[in-house]
XYZ file of C-alpha atoms in Angstrom:
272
model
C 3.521 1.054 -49.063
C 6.924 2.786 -48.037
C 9.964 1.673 -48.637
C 11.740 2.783 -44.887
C 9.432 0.987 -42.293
C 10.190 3.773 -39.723
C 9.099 6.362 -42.037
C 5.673 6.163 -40.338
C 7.346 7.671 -36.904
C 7.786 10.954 -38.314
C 4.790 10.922 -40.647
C 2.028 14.113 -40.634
C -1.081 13.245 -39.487
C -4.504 15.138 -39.390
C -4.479 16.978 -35.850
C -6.531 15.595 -33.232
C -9.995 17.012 -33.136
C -9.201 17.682 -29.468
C -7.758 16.773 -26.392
C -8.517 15.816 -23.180
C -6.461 16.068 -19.684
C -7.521 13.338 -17.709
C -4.800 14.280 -14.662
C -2.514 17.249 -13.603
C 0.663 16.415 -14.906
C 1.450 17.338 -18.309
C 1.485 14.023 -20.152
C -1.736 12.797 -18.650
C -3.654 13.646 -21.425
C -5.540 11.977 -24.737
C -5.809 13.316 -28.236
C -8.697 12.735 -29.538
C -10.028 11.735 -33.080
C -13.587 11.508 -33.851
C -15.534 9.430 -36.782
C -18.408 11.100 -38.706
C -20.764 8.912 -37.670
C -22.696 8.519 -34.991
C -22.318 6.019 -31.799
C -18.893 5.198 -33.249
C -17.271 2.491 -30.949
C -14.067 4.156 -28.249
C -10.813 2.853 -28.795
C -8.150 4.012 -26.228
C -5.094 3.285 -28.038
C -1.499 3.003 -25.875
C 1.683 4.239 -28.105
C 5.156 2.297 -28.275
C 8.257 3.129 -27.414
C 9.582 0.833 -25.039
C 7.916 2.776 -22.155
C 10.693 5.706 -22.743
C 10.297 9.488 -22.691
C 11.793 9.716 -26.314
C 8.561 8.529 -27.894
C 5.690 9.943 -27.026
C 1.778 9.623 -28.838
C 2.618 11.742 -31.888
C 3.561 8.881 -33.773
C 0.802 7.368 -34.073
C -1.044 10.096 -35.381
C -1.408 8.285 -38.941
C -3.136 4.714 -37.489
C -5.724 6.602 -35.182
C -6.878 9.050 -37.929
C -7.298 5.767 -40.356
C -9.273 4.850 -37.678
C -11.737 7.313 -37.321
C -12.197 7.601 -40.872
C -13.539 4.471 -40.571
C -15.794 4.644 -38.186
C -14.136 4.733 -34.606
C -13.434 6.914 -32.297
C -9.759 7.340 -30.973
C -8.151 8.401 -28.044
C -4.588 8.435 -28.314
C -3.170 8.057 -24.674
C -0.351 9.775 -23.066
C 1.319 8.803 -19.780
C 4.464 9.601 -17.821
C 6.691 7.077 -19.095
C 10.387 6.208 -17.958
C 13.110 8.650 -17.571
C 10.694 11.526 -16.348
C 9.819 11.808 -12.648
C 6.650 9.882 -11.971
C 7.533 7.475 -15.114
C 8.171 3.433 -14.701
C 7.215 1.289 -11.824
C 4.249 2.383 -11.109
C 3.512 5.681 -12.264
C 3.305 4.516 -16.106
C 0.660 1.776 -14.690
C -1.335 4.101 -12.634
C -1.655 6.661 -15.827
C -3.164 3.872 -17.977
C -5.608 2.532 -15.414
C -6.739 6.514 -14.644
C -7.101 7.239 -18.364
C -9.237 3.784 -19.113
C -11.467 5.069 -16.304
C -11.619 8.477 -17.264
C -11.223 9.729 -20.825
C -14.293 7.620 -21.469
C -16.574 9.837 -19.090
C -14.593 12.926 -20.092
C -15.260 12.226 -24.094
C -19.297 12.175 -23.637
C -19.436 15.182 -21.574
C -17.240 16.931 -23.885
C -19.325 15.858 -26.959
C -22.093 16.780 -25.049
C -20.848 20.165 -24.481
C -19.858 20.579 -27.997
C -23.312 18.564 -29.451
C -21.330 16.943 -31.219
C -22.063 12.988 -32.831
C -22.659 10.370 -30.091
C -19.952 7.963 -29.312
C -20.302 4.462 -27.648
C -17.668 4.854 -24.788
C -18.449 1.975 -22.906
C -16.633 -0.812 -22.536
C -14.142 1.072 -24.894
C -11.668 -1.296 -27.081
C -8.619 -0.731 -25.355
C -5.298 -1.542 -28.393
C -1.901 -0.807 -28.192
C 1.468 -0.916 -29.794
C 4.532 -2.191 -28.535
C 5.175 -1.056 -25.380
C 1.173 -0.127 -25.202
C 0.529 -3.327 -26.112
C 1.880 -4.533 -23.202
C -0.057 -2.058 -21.428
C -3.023 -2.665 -22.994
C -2.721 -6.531 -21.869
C -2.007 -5.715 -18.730
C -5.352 -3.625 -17.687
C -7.592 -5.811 -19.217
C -5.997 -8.281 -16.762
C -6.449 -6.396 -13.878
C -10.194 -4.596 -15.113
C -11.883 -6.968 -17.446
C -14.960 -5.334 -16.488
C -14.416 -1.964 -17.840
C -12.662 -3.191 -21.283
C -14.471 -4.404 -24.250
C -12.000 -6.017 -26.212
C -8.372 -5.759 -26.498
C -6.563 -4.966 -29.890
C -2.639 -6.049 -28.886
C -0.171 -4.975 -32.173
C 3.839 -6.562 -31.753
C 3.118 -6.210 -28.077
C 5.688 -6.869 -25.241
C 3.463 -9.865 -24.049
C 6.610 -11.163 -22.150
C 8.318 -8.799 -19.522
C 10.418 -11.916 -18.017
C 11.460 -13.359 -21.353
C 11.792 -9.695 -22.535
C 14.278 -9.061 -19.644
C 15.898 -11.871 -20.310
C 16.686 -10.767 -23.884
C 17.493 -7.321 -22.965
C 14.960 -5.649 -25.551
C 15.870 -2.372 -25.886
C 18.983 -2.238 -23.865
C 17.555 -2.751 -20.526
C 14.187 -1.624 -21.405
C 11.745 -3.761 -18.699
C 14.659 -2.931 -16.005
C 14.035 0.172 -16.638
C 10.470 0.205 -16.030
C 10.278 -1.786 -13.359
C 13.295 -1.021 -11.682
C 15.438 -4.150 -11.649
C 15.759 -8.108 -12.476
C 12.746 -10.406 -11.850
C 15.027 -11.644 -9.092
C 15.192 -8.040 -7.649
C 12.044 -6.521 -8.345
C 9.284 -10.199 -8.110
C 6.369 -8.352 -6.653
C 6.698 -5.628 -9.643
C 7.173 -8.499 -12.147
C 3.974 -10.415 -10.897
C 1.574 -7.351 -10.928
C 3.233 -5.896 -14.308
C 4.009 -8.966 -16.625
C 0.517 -10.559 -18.807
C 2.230 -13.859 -18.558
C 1.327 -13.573 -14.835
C -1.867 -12.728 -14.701
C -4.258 -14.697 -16.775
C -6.800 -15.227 -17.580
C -8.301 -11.935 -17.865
C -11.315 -12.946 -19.732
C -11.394 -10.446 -22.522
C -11.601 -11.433 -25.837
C -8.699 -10.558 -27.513
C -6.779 -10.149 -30.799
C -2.676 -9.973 -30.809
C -1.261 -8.799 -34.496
C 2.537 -9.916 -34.682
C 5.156 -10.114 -37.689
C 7.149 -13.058 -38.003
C 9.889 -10.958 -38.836
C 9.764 -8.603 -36.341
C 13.400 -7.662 -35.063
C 12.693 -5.511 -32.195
C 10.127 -7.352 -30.368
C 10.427 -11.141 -31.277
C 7.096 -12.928 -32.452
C 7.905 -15.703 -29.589
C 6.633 -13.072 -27.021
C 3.137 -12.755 -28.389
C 3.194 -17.061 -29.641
C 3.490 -17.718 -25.394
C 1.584 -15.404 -24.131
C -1.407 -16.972 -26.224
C -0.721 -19.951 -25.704
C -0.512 -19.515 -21.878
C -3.733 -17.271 -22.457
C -5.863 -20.278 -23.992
C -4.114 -23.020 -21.360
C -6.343 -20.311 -18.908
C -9.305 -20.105 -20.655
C -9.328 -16.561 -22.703
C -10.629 -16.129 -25.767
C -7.039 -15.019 -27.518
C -6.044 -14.935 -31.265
C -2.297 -14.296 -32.657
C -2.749 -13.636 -36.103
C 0.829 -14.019 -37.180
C 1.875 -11.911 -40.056
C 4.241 -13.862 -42.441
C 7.126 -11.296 -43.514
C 6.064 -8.215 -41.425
C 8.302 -6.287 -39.331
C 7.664 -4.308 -36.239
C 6.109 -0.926 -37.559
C 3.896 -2.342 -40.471
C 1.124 -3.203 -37.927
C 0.927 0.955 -37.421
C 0.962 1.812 -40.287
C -2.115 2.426 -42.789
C -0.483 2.021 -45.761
C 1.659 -1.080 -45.123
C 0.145 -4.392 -46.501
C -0.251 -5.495 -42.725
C -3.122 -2.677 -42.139
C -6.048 -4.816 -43.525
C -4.933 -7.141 -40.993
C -4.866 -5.150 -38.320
C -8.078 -3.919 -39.447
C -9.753 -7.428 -39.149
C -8.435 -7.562 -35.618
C -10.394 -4.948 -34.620
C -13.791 -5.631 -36.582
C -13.563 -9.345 -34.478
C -13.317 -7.252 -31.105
C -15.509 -4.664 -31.884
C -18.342 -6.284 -34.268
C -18.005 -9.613 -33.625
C -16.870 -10.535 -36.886
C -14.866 -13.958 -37.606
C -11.006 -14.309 -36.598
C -8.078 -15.057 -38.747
C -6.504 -18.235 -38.804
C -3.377 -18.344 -36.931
């Protein structure tokens, strides 16, 4: 356990075993970590940041190699994101929906090329943090059909109510380009709260004391989730800020662990 909770950000990480472009532009790619074991279940995991070009998928270099030494397979996803061309409203959308097609197809031919260890890419568990939680929530919404499970860590749940509380200085504006008021038709194909149920099973991980995206976010968005019919579990972390849930050695990680064994194997849920 460390003692800054940012000190993950900047933490060195294993490099990815390799990467894959699944577009033309730059950032429309996917790192790629594999486990040593063979048909290791895909998880296409979405990076923080608010949706902004400052962060990008480095950062969570340290949670997808924990991963796949444990038995997965990660693709770290990059997208354009908002303050480069292409980025926000809905470039950032249309990158996420193109990699959850893609990278999947893309991984076996590549292993295949390489004869390397089988991987189980389809339905892949699609997780996120943040920011890429929100993502995450929001194509299982919109393509229950080609996602497995959804792993959903401090996630922006809430893009109305996160508007409304001006996360990150004007963060969902940003994105979407304006005000609910402004922008509705943006708001009601971008914001979870708006289009549920999605009908994947999924498992949210949120600290209680999370100062940068409020637990509230995550506590309504399952609540509306279950009101719709969705298999959805918060497992509130008592204590736990907003970067313990990426980070392996934080005493949130077995937690976060458990959220993924119940999407992936099946195996029981936490108590709320």
């Amino acid at each position: 356990m460390t003692s800054d909770p940012r000190e993950v950000l900047g933490r060195p990480a294993r490099p990815a075993d390799f990467t894959l472009r699944y577009g033309e532009h730059p950032d429309q790619v996917a790192d790629v970590r594999l486990a040593a074991v063979a048909g290791a279940p895909l998880v296409l995991f979405i990076h923080g940041g608010f949706w902004r070009s400052e962060w990008d998928r480095t950062h969570v270099g340290p949670l997808a190699a924990d991963l796949a030494d444990r038995g997965y397979a990660v693709a770290t996803v990059e997208f354009r994101r908002t303050g480069q061309p292409g980025g926000g409203w809905p470039g950032t959308f249309s990158d996420v929906a193109s990699a959850a097609v893609a990278v999947p197809d893309l991984l076996a031919k590549e292993i295949a090329h390489r004869g390397l260890r089988p991987v189980s890419v389809a339905p892949p568990i699609l997780a996120g943090h943040s920011a890429g939680g929100h993502l995450a929530l929001w194509y299982a919404a919109v393509a229950p059909d080609a996602v497995g499970g959804v792993v959903a860590l401090a996630p922006v749940a809430d893009l109305a109510r996160a508007h409304e509380l001006d996360l990150d200085d004007g963060a969902v504006a940003d994105l979407l380009g304006g005000s609910p008021d402004g922008v509705p038709e943006a708001y009601a194909a971008a914001d979870p709260m708006r289009n549920l149920p999605s009908n994947v099973r999924t498992v949210i991980v949120h600290g209680s004391d999370d100062p940068i995206v409020p637990v509230e976010l995550s506590r309504a968005f399952c609540r509306l989730a279950r009101r719709a019919g969705d298999d959805t579990t918060l497992v509130e972390l008592a204590g736990v800020e907003h970067f313990a849930v990426i980070d392996p050695l934080s005493a949130a990680w077995p937690a976060v662990l458990a959220a993924f064994g119940t999407v992936t194997r099946g195996e029981a849920e936490a108590d709320d």
